Amino acid sequence: MDGQDRVVTIIGRNLWETGNDAGGEMSPPPPPPPPRVVICVGDVHGYISKLESLWANLQSALPPDAFATALVVFLGDYCDRGPSTREVIDFLLALPSRHPAQRHAFLCGNHDLAFAAFVGALPPPPDGTPFSSTWGEYIQNEENEGWYRGPGHEGMHCQGRRWGGIMKEKRNPKRGSSYMGSIYDARPTFESYGVAHGSPELAPNLFYSTSMTCSLNITKFSKLASSSPTVKENVPIDTNEGQIICKLIAVHAGLERSIDLNEQFRILRTKDTKISKVAMLSGRQDVWNIPKDLAGKQTIVVSGHHGKLHIDGLRFVIDEGGGYADRPIAAIVFPSKELIRSTEGTSSQNRSRYHQE
């Protein structure tokens, strides 16, 4: 290639070399591509029509190239409450082939962990501890929550037993509605796969009459959904003072404020399933704020789980839907911090921009 300029790309860096022996002026290297747009999608909870509406609204709101190459982080809780968990899972499983230039991360929510536990897709504790060891912390609730006692319960994680159980108390005072079967409102998930609530036929290793395709898709998705947080460096964020570069951490419920961050990441990344209840997937007040380890650092923490939309500095809670039939599913887009919502079946506007006060 003597006499010609050439660009050599090594590990994402453009190293410009020249072979022009005549001493001519060298052309500048091309500008780097813009950073990927990052989209964080709140809890879906079995509402396929809302998910399809949100996806269409995202596609309409973003420039074609930005949407086609986006990193899309689903914040967890794909099942329960809504009527179409099976269709939601099929939709999500198809995304990598439908949008091959995008990157997709499917975080595990507390509902997804319980679903995986019931169908036998939860990885065993790394130290060989039996799942029955998780029962003790919550055993006082077994009768009131009507834990699952059918085939296979002896070797089931406590959250799987709670998920497949039947509540004695029919009214959920926190949500102002009736329980849908279990404390997790799992009955619609069972029904979306054509079986009665609490039926062992849902589990791939115990099924009798459900189709093989249904069983394989449940197992495939349960293994696809990751309990690990998504961590992305160098995410630009628009602020009133200009654009800043942040690290982004996405985890279903948030990170505990007073617990060592490395220990929290260890639990999530090793899938330490001997723990009865993982605060980063199920917590409330203890995961609401930015952890102390991240105070003063340019790190965004994004979660769903809490049944509301809340933005405070670099802490983003994106769960406007909360599994309620009349509320939209929301997503936030970085760097713009634009909120995009589903519009099917709701009266909400499909987009708005968050401004830092």
Coordinates of C-alpha atoms in Angstrom, one line a residue:
M1 CA 0.0 0.0 0.0
D2 CA 3.0 2.4 -0.6
G3 CA 1.9 5.9 -1.5
Q4 CA -1.5 5.5 0.0
D5 CA -2.9 6.5 3.3
R6 CA -4.4 3.7 5.4
V7 CA -6.4 3.4 8.6
V8 CA -5.7 0.5 10.8
T9 CA -8.3 -0.3 13.4
I10 CA -7.0 -2.1 16.5
I11 CA -9.2 -2.8 19.5
G12 CA -11.6 0.0 18.6
R13 CA -8.9 2.6 18.2
N14 CA -8.1 4.2 14.8
L15 CA -4.4 4.2 14.4
W16 CA -3.5 6.3 11.4
E17 CA -0.5 5.3 9.4
T18 CA 0.9 6.7 6.1
G19 CA 3.0 5.3 3.3
N20 CA 3.1 8.5 1.3
D21 CA 6.8 8.9 0.5
A22 CA 6.2 12.1 -1.5
G23 CA 5.5 14.0 1.7
G24 CA 2.0 15.0 0.7
E25 CA -0.5 16.3 3.2
M26 CA -2.2 13.5 5.1
S27 CA -6.0 13.4 5.4
P28 CA -7.4 13.4 8.9
P29 CA -8.9 10.2 10.2
P30 CA -12.6 9.9 10.0
P31 CA -14.5 11.0 13.1
P32 CA -15.4 8.2 15.6
P33 CA -18.9 6.9 15.4
P34 CA -21.4 8.4 17.9
P35 CA -21.9 6.3 21.0
R36 CA -24.7 3.8 21.1
V37 CA -28.1 5.1 22.3
V38 CA -29.0 3.3 25.5
I39 CA -32.7 2.4 26.1
C40 CA -33.8 1.1 29.5
V41 CA -37.3 -0.5 29.5
G42 CA -39.4 -0.8 32.6
D43 CA -41.3 -3.8 33.9
V44 CA -43.5 -5.4 31.3
H45 CA -45.6 -7.8 33.5
G46 CA -47.2 -9.8 30.8
Y47 CA -48.7 -7.0 28.7
I48 CA -47.8 -7.8 25.1
S49 CA -50.0 -5.0 23.6
K50 CA -48.2 -2.4 25.7
L51 CA -44.8 -3.8 24.9
E52 CA -45.6 -3.8 21.2
S53 CA -46.9 -0.2 21.5
L54 CA -43.8 0.9 23.4
W55 CA -41.5 -0.7 20.8
A56 CA -43.3 1.0 18.0
N57 CA -43.1 4.4 19.8
L58 CA -39.4 4.0 20.4
Q59 CA -38.8 3.2 16.7
S60 CA -40.8 6.3 15.7
A61 CA -39.1 8.6 18.2
L62 CA -35.5 7.8 17.5
P63 CA -33.5 8.3 14.3
P64 CA -33.3 5.1 12.3
D65 CA -29.6 4.5 12.8
A66 CA -29.8 5.2 16.6
F67 CA -32.7 2.7 17.1
A68 CA -31.1 0.1 14.8
T69 CA -27.9 0.0 16.9
A70 CA -29.2 0.8 20.4
L71 CA -28.3 -1.1 23.5
V72 CA -31.7 -2.0 24.9
V73 CA -31.8 -3.0 28.6
F74 CA -35.0 -4.7 29.8
L75 CA -35.1 -4.1 33.6
G76 CA -36.9 -7.3 34.5
D77 CA -40.3 -8.6 35.6
Y78 CA -41.6 -9.9 32.2
C79 CA -44.3 -12.2 33.7
D80 CA -47.4 -12.1 36.0
R81 CA -50.3 -9.8 36.4
G82 CA -50.9 -9.2 32.6
P83 CA -52.6 -11.8 30.4
S84 CA -49.8 -12.5 27.9
T85 CA -46.6 -13.6 29.5
R86 CA -46.1 -16.3 26.8
E87 CA -46.4 -13.7 24.0
V88 CA -44.1 -11.3 25.9
I89 CA -41.4 -14.0 26.2
D90 CA -41.7 -15.0 22.5
F91 CA -41.4 -11.3 21.5
L92 CA -38.3 -10.8 23.6
L93 CA -36.7 -14.0 22.3
A94 CA -37.2 -12.9 18.8
L95 CA -35.5 -9.5 19.2
P96 CA -31.9 -10.5 18.4
S97 CA -32.9 -11.9 15.1
R98 CA -35.3 -9.1 14.2
H99 CA -32.7 -6.4 15.2
P100 CA -29.3 -8.0 14.8
A101 CA -27.4 -4.7 15.1
Q102 CA -28.9 -3.9 18.5
R103 CA -27.6 -5.3 21.7
H104 CA -30.1 -6.6 24.2
A105 CA -29.8 -7.3 28.0
F106 CA -32.6 -9.0 29.8
L107 CA -32.2 -8.5 33.5
C108 CA -33.8 -10.8 36.0
G109 CA -36.6 -9.4 38.2
N110 CA -38.0 -10.9 41.4
H111 CA -41.0 -12.3 39.5
D112 CA -38.7 -13.8 36.9
L113 CA -36.5 -15.5 39.5
A114 CA -39.6 -17.0 41.2
F115 CA -40.9 -18.2 37.7
A116 CA -37.6 -19.8 37.0
A117 CA -37.5 -21.4 40.4
F118 CA -41.0 -23.0 39.8
V119 CA -40.2 -24.4 36.4
G120 CA -36.8 -25.9 37.5
A121 CA -34.7 -23.4 35.5
L122 CA -33.0 -21.7 38.5
P123 CA -29.3 -22.7 38.7
P124 CA -28.5 -24.6 41.9
P125 CA -26.5 -22.9 44.6
P126 CA -22.8 -23.0 43.7
D127 CA -21.8 -24.6 47.0
G128 CA -24.3 -27.5 46.6
T129 CA -26.7 -26.3 49.3
P130 CA -30.2 -27.7 48.6
F131 CA -33.0 -25.2 47.7
S132 CA -35.0 -26.4 50.7
S133 CA -32.5 -24.4 52.9
T134 CA -34.1 -21.2 51.5
W135 CA -37.4 -22.0 53.2
G136 CA -36.4 -21.2 56.8
E137 CA -36.4 -17.4 56.6
Y138 CA -40.0 -17.2 55.3
I139 CA -41.5 -20.5 56.7
Q140 CA -43.8 -18.6 59.0
N141 CA -45.6 -17.3 55.9
E142 CA -46.1 -20.7 54.3
E143 CA -49.7 -21.2 55.5
N144 CA -51.0 -17.7 54.8
E145 CA -49.3 -17.6 51.4
G146 CA -50.4 -21.1 50.5
W147 CA -47.0 -22.2 49.2
Y148 CA -47.0 -24.8 46.4
R149 CA -46.9 -28.4 47.8
G150 CA -47.3 -30.3 44.6
P151 CA -44.9 -32.6 42.7
G152 CA -41.3 -31.3 42.9
H153 CA -41.8 -28.9 45.8
E154 CA -39.3 -30.7 48.0
G155 CA -36.4 -29.5 45.9
M156 CA -37.8 -26.0 45.0
H157 CA -36.5 -22.6 46.1
C158 CA -38.8 -20.8 48.5
Q159 CA -39.6 -18.1 45.9
G160 CA -40.8 -20.8 43.4
R161 CA -43.1 -22.3 46.1
R162 CA -44.5 -18.8 46.9
W163 CA -44.9 -18.1 43.1
G164 CA -47.0 -21.2 42.6
G165 CA -49.0 -21.0 45.8
I166 CA -52.5 -19.7 46.5
M167 CA -53.0 -16.8 48.9
K168 CA -55.5 -17.3 51.7
E169 CA -56.1 -13.6 52.0
K170 CA -57.8 -12.7 48.7
R171 CA -57.3 -8.9 48.9
N172 CA -54.0 -7.2 48.3
P173 CA -54.1 -4.0 50.4
K174 CA -51.0 -2.6 48.9
R175 CA -52.3 -2.7 45.3
G176 CA -56.0 -2.2 46.1
S177 CA -57.0 -5.3 44.2
S178 CA -57.4 -9.1 44.6
Y179 CA -54.5 -11.4 44.5
M180 CA -54.2 -13.3 41.2
G181 CA -53.6 -16.7 42.7
S182 CA -50.3 -16.3 44.5
I183 CA -48.5 -13.4 46.3
Y184 CA -46.8 -12.9 42.9
D185 CA -50.0 -12.6 41.0
A186 CA -48.9 -15.6 38.9
R187 CA -52.2 -17.0 37.8
P188 CA -52.2 -15.1 34.4
T189 CA -48.8 -16.6 33.6
F190 CA -50.0 -20.1 34.1
E191 CA -53.1 -19.4 32.1
S192 CA -51.1 -17.9 29.2
Y193 CA -49.5 -21.3 28.8
G194 CA -52.9 -23.0 28.9
V195 CA -52.7 -24.6 32.4
A196 CA -54.4 -23.9 35.7
H197 CA -52.7 -21.8 38.4
G198 CA -50.3 -23.9 40.4
S199 CA -50.2 -26.7 37.9
P200 CA -46.9 -28.7 37.7
E201 CA -47.6 -29.0 34.0
L202 CA -46.0 -25.6 33.6
A203 CA -42.6 -26.9 34.5
P204 CA -40.6 -28.4 31.6
N205 CA -39.3 -31.2 33.7
L206 CA -42.8 -32.1 35.0
F207 CA -45.1 -31.2 32.0
Y208 CA -47.8 -33.5 30.7
S209 CA -50.0 -31.8 28.2
T210 CA -48.3 -28.4 27.4
S211 CA -46.6 -28.3 24.1
M212 CA -42.9 -29.0 23.8
T213 CA -42.4 -25.5 22.2
C214 CA -44.0 -23.8 25.3
S215 CA -41.8 -25.8 27.6
L216 CA -38.6 -25.1 25.7
N217 CA -39.3 -21.4 25.4
I218 CA -39.9 -21.1 29.2
T219 CA -36.6 -22.8 29.9
K220 CA -34.7 -20.9 27.2
F221 CA -36.0 -17.5 28.5
S222 CA -35.4 -18.4 32.2
K223 CA -31.7 -19.1 31.3
L224 CA -31.5 -16.0 29.1
A225 CA -32.7 -13.6 31.8
S226 CA -29.6 -12.6 33.7
S227 CA -29.5 -11.8 37.4
S228 CA -26.3 -9.9 36.7
P229 CA -26.4 -6.1 36.5
T230 CA -25.7 -4.5 33.2
V231 CA -22.7 -2.2 33.5
K232 CA -21.8 0.1 30.7
E233 CA -18.9 2.6 30.7
N234 CA -18.8 5.9 28.9
V235 CA -22.5 6.6 28.6
P236 CA -23.1 10.3 27.7
I237 CA -25.9 12.0 29.6
D238 CA -27.4 15.4 28.7
T239 CA -27.6 17.9 31.6
N240 CA -28.4 21.6 32.0
E241 CA -24.7 22.2 32.2
G242 CA -23.9 20.2 29.1
Q243 CA -23.1 16.5 28.4
I244 CA -21.3 14.4 31.0
I245 CA -19.9 10.9 30.6
C246 CA -21.1 8.4 33.2
K247 CA -20.9 4.7 34.0
L248 CA -24.4 3.1 33.9
I249 CA -25.4 0.3 36.2
A250 CA -28.8 -1.3 35.6
V251 CA -30.3 -3.8 38.1
H252 CA -33.9 -4.8 38.7
A253 CA -34.6 -3.2 42.1
G254 CA -31.4 -1.2 42.7
L255 CA -28.3 -1.5 44.9
E256 CA -28.3 -1.6 48.7
R257 CA -27.0 1.7 50.1
S258 CA -25.0 0.3 53.0
I259 CA -23.7 -3.0 51.7
D260 CA -20.3 -3.4 50.0
L261 CA -20.8 -3.0 46.3
N262 CA -18.4 -5.8 45.4
E263 CA -20.4 -8.2 47.6
Q264 CA -23.6 -7.2 45.9
F265 CA -22.1 -7.8 42.4
R266 CA -20.7 -11.1 43.6
I267 CA -24.2 -12.3 44.6
L268 CA -25.7 -11.3 41.3
R269 CA -22.9 -12.5 39.0
T270 CA -22.4 -15.9 40.7
K271 CA -26.2 -16.4 40.9
D272 CA -26.0 -17.3 44.5
T273 CA -29.3 -19.0 44.8
K274 CA -28.9 -20.2 48.3
I275 CA -30.1 -16.7 49.3
S276 CA -33.8 -16.7 50.1
K277 CA -34.5 -13.2 48.9
V278 CA -32.0 -11.1 46.9
A279 CA -32.4 -7.4 47.9
M280 CA -31.1 -6.2 44.5
L281 CA -34.0 -7.9 42.9
S282 CA -36.7 -7.6 45.6
G283 CA -35.8 -4.8 48.0
R284 CA -37.7 -1.5 48.5
Q285 CA -36.4 1.2 50.8
D286 CA -32.9 -0.3 51.1
V287 CA -32.3 0.0 47.4
W288 CA -34.0 3.3 46.7
N289 CA -31.0 5.6 46.8
I290 CA -27.5 5.7 45.2
P291 CA -25.2 3.4 47.2
K292 CA -22.6 5.0 49.5
D293 CA -19.8 3.5 47.5
L294 CA -21.0 5.5 44.4
A295 CA -21.6 8.8 46.2
G296 CA -20.0 11.7 44.3
K297 CA -19.1 9.5 41.3
Q298 CA -20.6 10.0 37.9
T299 CA -22.5 6.7 37.9
I300 CA -26.1 6.2 36.9
V301 CA -28.2 3.5 38.7
V302 CA -31.3 2.5 36.7
S303 CA -33.9 0.1 38.0
G304 CA -37.6 -0.9 37.6
H305 CA -39.5 -2.8 40.3
H306 CA -40.9 0.0 42.4
G307 CA -44.2 0.7 40.6
K308 CA -43.5 4.3 39.9
L309 CA -41.4 6.7 37.9
H310 CA -38.8 8.5 40.0
I311 CA -35.8 10.4 38.9
D312 CA -33.4 12.0 41.4
G313 CA -30.0 13.1 40.2
L314 CA -28.4 10.0 38.7
R315 CA -30.9 7.5 40.3
F316 CA -33.6 6.5 37.8
V317 CA -36.5 4.3 38.7
I318 CA -38.4 3.4 35.5
D319 CA -41.5 1.4 36.4
E320 CA -44.4 3.6 35.5
G321 CA -46.6 0.6 34.7
G322 CA -46.1 -1.5 37.9
G323 CA -48.2 -4.2 36.3
Y324 CA -51.4 -2.2 36.5
A325 CA -53.7 -2.6 33.5
D326 CA -54.4 1.2 33.0
R327 CA -50.8 2.4 33.3
P328 CA -48.2 2.6 30.5
I329 CA -44.9 0.8 30.2
A330 CA -42.1 3.4 30.1
A331 CA -38.6 3.5 28.8
I332 CA -35.9 6.1 29.2
V333 CA -33.4 6.9 26.4
F334 CA -29.8 8.1 27.0
P335 CA -28.2 10.5 26.4
S336 CA -31.3 12.6 26.0
K337 CA -33.2 11.3 29.1
E338 CA -36.3 11.3 27.0
L339 CA -39.1 9.2 28.4
I340 CA -41.1 7.1 25.8
R341 CA -44.3 5.3 26.9
S342 CA -46.7 2.8 25.5
T343 CA -49.9 4.3 24.3
E344 CA -52.1 1.2 23.8
G345 CA -54.9 1.1 26.3
T346 CA -53.7 4.2 28.2
S347 CA -54.4 7.9 28.0
S348 CA -50.7 8.9 28.5
Q349 CA -48.6 10.9 26.1
N350 CA -46.1 8.7 24.4
R351 CA -43.0 10.9 25.0
S352 CA -41.6 13.5 27.3
R353 CA -38.2 14.8 28.2
Y354 CA -36.9 14.8 31.8
H355 CA -35.1 18.0 32.8
Q356 CA -32.7 18.0 35.8
E357 CA -33.8 20.6 38.3

